[in-house]
mmCIF file of C-alpha atoms and ligand atoms in Angstrom:
data_model
loop_
_atom_site.group_PDB
_atom_site.id
_atom_site.type_symbol
_atom_site.label_atom_id
_atom_site.label_comp_id
_atom_site.label_asym_id
_atom_site.label_seq_id
_atom_site.Cartn_x
_atom_site.Cartn_y
_atom_site.Cartn_z
ATOM 1 C CA MET A 1 -19.040 -83.552 124.248
ATOM 2 C CA LYS A 2 -15.794 -81.924 125.498
ATOM 3 C CA ARG A 3 -12.874 -82.297 123.138
ATOM 4 C CA GLU A 4 -9.346 -82.943 124.170
ATOM 5 C CA PHE A 5 -6.608 -80.530 123.248
ATOM 6 C CA ALA A 6 -3.026 -80.168 124.312
ATOM 7 C CA VAL A 7 -1.091 -76.917 123.884
ATOM 8 C CA ILE A 8 2.689 -77.117 124.023
ATOM 9 C CA GLY A 9 4.401 -73.817 124.606
ATOM 10 C CA LEU A 10 2.564 -71.071 126.441
ATOM 11 C CA GLY A 11 3.997 -67.904 124.901
ATOM 12 C CA ARG A 12 1.613 -65.206 123.652
ATOM 13 C CA PHE A 13 0.282 -67.370 120.883
ATOM 14 C CA GLY A 14 -0.019 -70.761 122.642
ATOM 15 C CA GLY A 15 -1.144 -68.976 125.797
ATOM 16 C CA SER A 16 -4.054 -67.231 124.055
ATOM 17 C CA ILE A 17 -5.077 -70.526 122.354
ATOM 18 C CA CYS A 18 -5.066 -72.293 125.727
ATOM 19 C CA GLU A 19 -7.127 -69.437 127.217
ATOM 20 C CA GLU A 20 -9.743 -69.375 124.491
ATOM 21 C CA LEU A 21 -10.201 -73.154 124.345
ATOM 22 C CA SER A 22 -10.562 -73.261 128.153
ATOM 23 C CA LEU A 23 -13.111 -70.453 128.051
ATOM 24 C CA GLU A 24 -15.059 -72.414 125.510
ATOM 25 C CA GLY A 25 -15.179 -75.298 127.962
ATOM 26 C CA MET A 26 -12.624 -77.577 126.240
ATOM 27 C CA ASN A 27 -10.365 -79.908 128.096
ATOM 28 C CA VAL A 28 -6.856 -78.523 127.703
ATOM 29 C CA LEU A 29 -3.557 -80.070 128.710
ATOM 30 C CA ALA A 30 -1.036 -77.181 128.859
ATOM 31 C CA ILE A 31 2.632 -78.083 128.658
ATOM 32 C CA ASP A 32 5.605 -75.734 128.997
ATOM 33 C CA SER A 33 9.186 -76.263 130.153
ATOM 34 C CA SER A 34 9.003 -73.065 132.190
ATOM 35 C CA GLU A 35 7.669 -73.271 135.791
ATOM 36 C CA GLN A 36 6.611 -69.698 135.705
ATOM 37 C CA LYS A 37 4.397 -70.304 132.649
ATOM 38 C CA ILE A 38 2.813 -73.358 134.230
ATOM 39 C CA ASN A 39 2.011 -71.264 137.338
ATOM 40 C CA GLU A 40 0.333 -68.694 135.158
ATOM 41 C CA PHE A 41 -1.831 -71.311 133.453
ATOM 42 C CA LYS A 42 -2.562 -73.809 136.225
ATOM 43 C CA ASN A 43 -5.969 -72.155 137.009
ATOM 44 C CA ILE A 44 -6.859 -71.671 133.364
ATOM 45 C CA ALA A 45 -6.118 -75.101 131.670
ATOM 46 C CA SER A 46 -7.665 -78.380 132.862
ATOM 47 C CA HIS A 47 -4.124 -79.681 133.532
ATOM 48 C CA ALA A 48 -0.904 -77.658 133.396
ATOM 49 C CA VAL A 49 2.445 -79.582 133.446
ATOM 50 C CA ILE A 50 6.041 -78.568 133.505
ATOM 51 C CA ALA A 51 7.695 -80.736 130.892
ATOM 52 C CA ASP A 52 10.219 -80.778 128.046
ATOM 53 C CA ALA A 53 8.175 -81.700 124.988
ATOM 54 C CA THR A 54 11.264 -82.985 123.205
ATOM 55 C CA ASP A 55 11.272 -85.977 125.609
ATOM 56 C CA GLU A 56 9.121 -88.689 124.050
ATOM 57 C CA SER A 57 8.794 -90.721 127.251
ATOM 58 C CA VAL A 58 7.525 -87.651 129.120
ATOM 59 C CA LEU A 59 4.902 -86.989 126.393
ATOM 60 C CA LYS A 60 3.762 -90.616 126.558
ATOM 61 C CA ASP A 61 3.543 -90.507 130.363
ATOM 62 C CA LEU A 62 1.272 -87.457 130.037
ATOM 63 C CA GLY A 63 -1.128 -89.501 127.933
ATOM 64 C CA ILE A 64 -0.584 -87.388 124.838
ATOM 65 C CA ASN A 65 -1.599 -90.428 122.632
ATOM 66 C CA ASN A 66 -5.237 -89.985 123.919
ATOM 67 C CA ILE A 67 -5.474 -86.371 122.830
ATOM 68 C CA ASP A 68 -7.339 -85.512 119.620
ATOM 69 C CA HIS A 69 -5.526 -82.314 118.620
ATOM 70 C CA VAL A 70 -2.100 -81.066 119.724
ATOM 71 C CA ILE A 71 -0.990 -77.497 119.134
ATOM 72 C CA VAL A 72 2.748 -76.909 119.117
ATOM 73 C CA ALA A 73 3.360 -73.243 119.860
ATOM 74 C CA ILE A 74 7.086 -73.315 120.560
ATOM 75 C CA GLY A 75 8.426 -70.414 118.540
ATOM 76 C CA GLU A 76 11.999 -69.368 118.982
ATOM 77 C CA ASN A 77 13.519 -72.759 119.512
ATOM 78 C CA ILE A 78 12.959 -74.185 115.980
ATOM 79 C CA GLN A 79 14.867 -77.343 116.807
ATOM 80 C CA ALA A 80 12.555 -78.096 119.751
ATOM 81 C CA SER A 81 9.504 -77.290 117.646
ATOM 82 C CA ILE A 82 10.663 -79.742 114.921
ATOM 83 C CA LEU A 83 11.643 -82.443 117.327
ATOM 84 C CA THR A 84 8.338 -82.227 119.227
ATOM 85 C CA THR A 85 6.382 -82.444 115.951
ATOM 86 C CA VAL A 86 8.360 -85.551 114.824
ATOM 87 C CA ILE A 87 7.576 -87.219 118.150
ATOM 88 C CA LEU A 88 3.894 -86.364 117.851
ATOM 89 C CA THR A 89 3.625 -87.736 114.335
ATOM 90 C CA ASP A 90 5.466 -90.928 115.358
ATOM 91 C CA LEU A 91 2.957 -91.351 118.146
ATOM 92 C CA GLY A 92 0.170 -91.110 115.599
ATOM 93 C CA ILE A 93 -1.570 -87.986 117.042
ATOM 94 C CA LYS A 94 -4.708 -87.451 114.906
ATOM 95 C CA LYS A 95 -4.318 -83.754 114.409
ATOM 96 C CA ILE A 96 -1.163 -81.628 114.848
ATOM 97 C CA THR A 97 -1.136 -77.836 114.406
ATOM 98 C CA VAL A 98 2.242 -76.153 114.559
ATOM 99 C CA LYS A 99 3.298 -72.526 114.753
ATOM 100 C CA ALA A 100 6.095 -71.701 112.192
ATOM 101 C CA GLN A 101 8.733 -69.066 112.775
ATOM 102 C CA ASN A 102 9.586 -68.632 109.119
ATOM 103 C CA ASP A 103 9.007 -70.132 105.591
ATOM 104 C CA TYR A 104 11.839 -72.642 105.946
ATOM 105 C CA HIS A 105 10.480 -73.833 109.278
ATOM 106 C CA GLU A 106 6.999 -74.159 107.693
ATOM 107 C CA LYS A 107 8.407 -76.268 104.841
ATOM 108 C CA ILE A 108 10.095 -78.686 107.213
ATOM 109 C CA LEU A 109 6.994 -78.944 109.459
ATOM 110 C CA LYS A 110 4.773 -79.853 106.519
ATOM 111 C CA ARG A 111 7.348 -82.450 105.279
ATOM 112 C CA ILE A 112 7.498 -84.169 108.649
ATOM 113 C CA GLY A 113 3.696 -84.546 108.837
ATOM 114 C CA ALA A 114 2.201 -81.471 110.634
ATOM 115 C CA ASP A 115 -1.447 -81.347 109.555
ATOM 116 C CA HIS A 116 -1.721 -77.629 109.777
ATOM 117 C CA VAL A 117 1.031 -74.991 109.933
ATOM 118 C CA VAL A 118 0.184 -71.435 111.051
ATOM 119 C CA HIS A 119 2.325 -68.413 110.679
ATOM 120 C CA PRO A 120 0.600 -65.838 112.845
ATOM 121 C CA GLU A 121 2.998 -62.927 112.421
ATOM 122 C CA ARG A 122 3.218 -63.262 108.670
ATOM 123 C CA ASP A 123 -0.600 -63.759 108.318
ATOM 124 C CA MET A 124 -1.326 -60.760 110.434
ATOM 125 C CA GLY A 125 1.112 -58.689 108.430
ATOM 126 C CA ARG A 126 -0.669 -59.697 105.180
ATOM 127 C CA ARG A 127 -4.075 -58.974 106.635
ATOM 128 C CA LEU A 128 -3.017 -55.570 107.768
ATOM 129 C CA ALA A 129 -1.309 -54.815 104.405
ATOM 130 C CA HIS A 130 -4.622 -55.634 102.555
ATOM 131 C CA SER A 131 -6.662 -53.460 104.900
ATOM 132 C CA LEU A 132 -4.177 -50.596 104.264
ATOM 133 C CA ILE A 133 -4.772 -50.731 100.547
ATOM 134 C CA SER A 134 -8.228 -49.397 101.021
ATOM 135 C CA SER A 135 -10.403 -48.643 104.085
ATOM 136 C CA ASN A 136 -13.087 -50.558 102.278
ATOM 137 C CA ILE A 137 -11.226 -53.820 102.626
ATOM 138 C CA LEU A 138 -12.426 -55.005 106.057
ATOM 139 C CA ASP A 139 -10.777 -58.337 106.258
ATOM 140 C CA TYR A 140 -8.446 -60.731 104.408
ATOM 141 C CA LEU A 141 -8.049 -64.444 104.961
ATOM 142 C CA GLU A 142 -5.572 -66.751 103.346
ATOM 143 C CA LEU A 143 -7.295 -69.921 102.335
ATOM 144 C CA SER A 144 -4.400 -71.754 100.746
ATOM 145 C CA GLU A 145 -0.998 -70.901 99.255
ATOM 146 C CA ASP A 146 -2.634 -69.107 96.391
ATOM 147 C CA HIS A 147 -6.306 -68.489 97.254
ATOM 148 C CA SER A 148 -7.836 -65.972 99.613
ATOM 149 C CA MET A 149 -11.051 -64.476 100.903
ATOM 150 C CA VAL A 150 -11.637 -60.755 101.287
ATOM 151 C CA GLU A 151 -14.502 -58.768 102.884
ATOM 152 C CA VAL A 152 -15.055 -55.615 100.997
ATOM 153 C CA LYS A 153 -17.392 -52.758 101.855
ATOM 154 C CA ALA A 154 -19.283 -51.656 98.691
ATOM 155 C CA GLY A 155 -17.427 -48.444 97.817
ATOM 156 C CA LYS A 156 -18.410 -45.893 95.192
ATOM 157 C CA ASN A 157 -17.561 -48.197 92.322
ATOM 158 C CA LEU A 158 -20.044 -50.795 93.579
ATOM 159 C CA VAL A 159 -22.931 -48.974 95.125
ATOM 160 C CA GLY A 160 -26.100 -48.897 92.960
ATOM 161 C CA LYS A 161 -24.801 -51.691 90.679
ATOM 162 C CA THR A 162 -26.091 -55.285 90.602
ATOM 163 C CA LEU A 163 -23.855 -58.400 90.636
ATOM 164 C CA ILE A 164 -24.968 -59.016 87.029
ATOM 165 C CA GLU A 165 -23.732 -55.558 85.934
ATOM 166 C CA LEU A 166 -20.406 -55.957 87.784
ATOM 167 C CA ASP A 167 -19.924 -59.548 86.506
ATOM 168 C CA ILE A 168 -17.031 -59.934 88.909
ATOM 169 C CA ARG A 169 -16.394 -63.600 87.896
ATOM 170 C CA ALA A 170 -15.990 -62.786 84.184
ATOM 171 C CA ASN A 171 -14.075 -59.518 84.713
ATOM 172 C CA TYR A 172 -11.798 -60.457 87.671
ATOM 173 C CA GLY A 173 -12.022 -64.257 87.914
ATOM 174 C CA CYS A 174 -13.230 -64.220 91.560
ATOM 175 C CA ASN A 175 -16.575 -64.981 93.094
ATOM 176 C CA VAL A 176 -18.949 -63.109 95.457
ATOM 177 C CA VAL A 177 -20.119 -65.899 97.734
ATOM 178 C CA ALA A 178 -22.030 -63.842 100.243
ATOM 179 C CA ILE A 179 -23.254 -60.343 101.027
ATOM 180 C CA ARG A 180 -23.628 -59.022 104.560
ATOM 181 C CA ARG A 181 -26.325 -56.427 104.919
ATOM 182 C CA GLY A 182 -26.648 -55.130 108.514
ATOM 183 C CA LYS A 183 -26.841 -58.223 110.673
ATOM 184 C CA GLN A 184 -28.049 -60.469 107.781
ATOM 185 C CA MET A 185 -25.584 -62.695 105.970
ATOM 186 C CA ASN A 186 -26.946 -63.673 102.583
ATOM 187 C CA VAL A 187 -25.023 -66.714 101.322
ATOM 188 C CA SER A 188 -26.827 -66.810 97.997
ATOM 189 C CA PRO A 189 -26.995 -63.255 97.023
ATOM 190 C CA SER A 190 -29.390 -62.101 94.296
ATOM 191 C CA ALA A 191 -27.604 -61.139 91.176
ATOM 192 C CA GLU A 192 -30.238 -58.428 90.431
ATOM 193 C CA ASP A 193 -30.258 -56.615 93.775
ATOM 194 C CA LYS A 194 -28.671 -53.161 93.679
ATOM 195 C CA LEU A 195 -25.755 -52.917 96.136
ATOM 196 C CA ARG A 196 -26.095 -50.500 99.052
ATOM 197 C CA GLU A 197 -23.374 -48.402 100.677
ATOM 198 C CA ASP A 198 -23.087 -50.513 103.800
ATOM 199 C CA ASP A 199 -23.214 -53.840 102.105
ATOM 200 C CA VAL A 200 -20.233 -56.027 102.631
ATOM 201 C CA LEU A 201 -19.217 -58.483 99.879
ATOM 202 C CA VAL A 202 -17.372 -61.711 100.698
ATOM 203 C CA VAL A 203 -15.199 -62.521 97.756
ATOM 204 C CA ILE A 204 -13.214 -65.671 97.139
ATOM 205 C CA GLY A 205 -10.608 -66.309 94.493
ATOM 206 C CA ALA A 206 -6.977 -66.867 93.449
ATOM 207 C CA ASP A 207 -4.627 -64.274 94.892
ATOM 208 C CA LYS A 208 -3.834 -62.774 91.465
ATOM 209 C CA ASP A 209 -7.509 -62.262 90.720
ATOM 210 C CA ILE A 210 -8.243 -60.900 94.148
ATOM 211 C CA TYR A 211 -5.365 -58.459 93.596
ATOM 212 C CA LYS A 212 -6.807 -57.368 90.313
ATOM 213 C CA PHE A 213 -10.261 -56.978 91.937
ATOM 214 C CA GLU A 214 -8.804 -54.886 94.775
ATOM 215 C CA LYS A 215 -6.751 -52.729 92.529
ATOM 216 C CA ASN A 216 -9.552 -51.911 90.095
ATOM 217 C CA LEU A 217 -12.767 -52.071 91.923
ATOM 218 C CA VAL A 218 -12.226 -51.337 95.605
ATOM 219 C CA ILE A 219 -11.992 -47.633 96.308
HETATM 220 P P1 LIG B 301 5.080 -65.969 121.245
HETATM 221 O O1 LIG B 301 5.437 -65.158 120.101
HETATM 222 O O2 LIG B 301 3.893 -66.833 121.057
HETATM 223 O O3 LIG B 301 5.082 -65.280 122.531
HETATM 224 P P2 LIG B 301 7.551 -67.291 120.815
HETATM 225 O O4 LIG B 301 7.317 -67.587 119.345
HETATM 226 O O5 LIG B 301 8.466 -66.135 121.172
HETATM 227 O O6 LIG B 301 6.191 -67.046 121.478
HETATM 228 P P3 LIG B 301 8.852 -68.832 122.671
HETATM 229 O O7 LIG B 301 8.626 -67.756 123.717
HETATM 230 O O8 LIG B 301 10.231 -69.156 122.241
HETATM 231 O O9 LIG B 301 7.962 -68.554 121.436
HETATM 232 O O10 LIG B 301 8.240 -70.243 123.182
HETATM 233 C C1 LIG B 301 6.957 -70.285 123.580
HETATM 234 C C2 LIG B 301 6.935 -71.171 124.869
HETATM 235 O O11 LIG B 301 7.412 -72.464 124.545
HETATM 236 C C3 LIG B 301 7.726 -70.583 126.007
HETATM 237 O O12 LIG B 301 6.946 -70.342 127.141
HETATM 238 C C4 LIG B 301 8.733 -71.673 126.327
HETATM 239 O O13 LIG B 301 9.015 -71.907 127.699
HETATM 240 C C5 LIG B 301 8.139 -72.937 125.760
HETATM 241 N N1 LIG B 301 9.071 -73.950 125.317
HETATM 242 C C6 LIG B 301 10.175 -73.766 124.602
HETATM 243 N N2 LIG B 301 10.819 -74.972 124.400
HETATM 244 C C7 LIG B 301 10.061 -75.966 125.013
HETATM 245 C C8 LIG B 301 10.141 -77.400 125.098
HETATM 246 N N3 LIG B 301 11.145 -78.033 124.605
HETATM 247 N N4 LIG B 301 9.154 -77.964 125.795
HETATM 248 C C9 LIG B 301 8.126 -77.352 126.337
HETATM 249 N N5 LIG B 301 7.982 -75.988 126.207
HETATM 250 C C10 LIG B 301 8.943 -75.321 125.573
#
């Protein structure tokens, strides 16, 4: 079944969400106050409409109430982003995802009822910083304010050891939840298997524990 989405604001972030959802066959209502943006997206989204999202009656006329998930990707204009989010929460939209420009903006969005606040520039910066610590850190994902997941290539400290020997949970407080070996993802890795050079460990834990793990074990 096709799901209904609306993307408000078609900058680089909103535009790429709109494109990907459309490519995946989803119904997407694209809204932007700029005519030029709407012309760009009229052949991509199911519907593309020039509108000011801070006008409640306009959003109602567009049938926004019938949409499952609305993504607010207005960046620079924080006031418009907040006002749009308030209107959407008042209208009882089931799921609202909003792009935040800074931490203060994020705090306000959460307080006024945004279900999910994303901070793409900051998150990308954090991911890049973690991958710069060691070439063995392949990816980093923030799970909550103080928990993360990292993908780590078994470096020289890990190769040839078993999970029992490493005892990552006892020593670092984080958990190896999966091991990727070639194309196979093993979500219940054997504690007695010796790790190989190209194995990738998926580790979840509190940020402070992940930091300790990265600092001491990932070379
Ligand atoms: P990105 O980094 O994703 O490119 P940005 O964070 O710089 O974007 P802006 O370019 O300021 O964000 O805004 C994204 C889009 O939102 C723009 O295309 C702009 O026309 C649109 N927009 C801004 N205000 C409104 C509004 N009130 N109603 C509808 N669209 C709006």
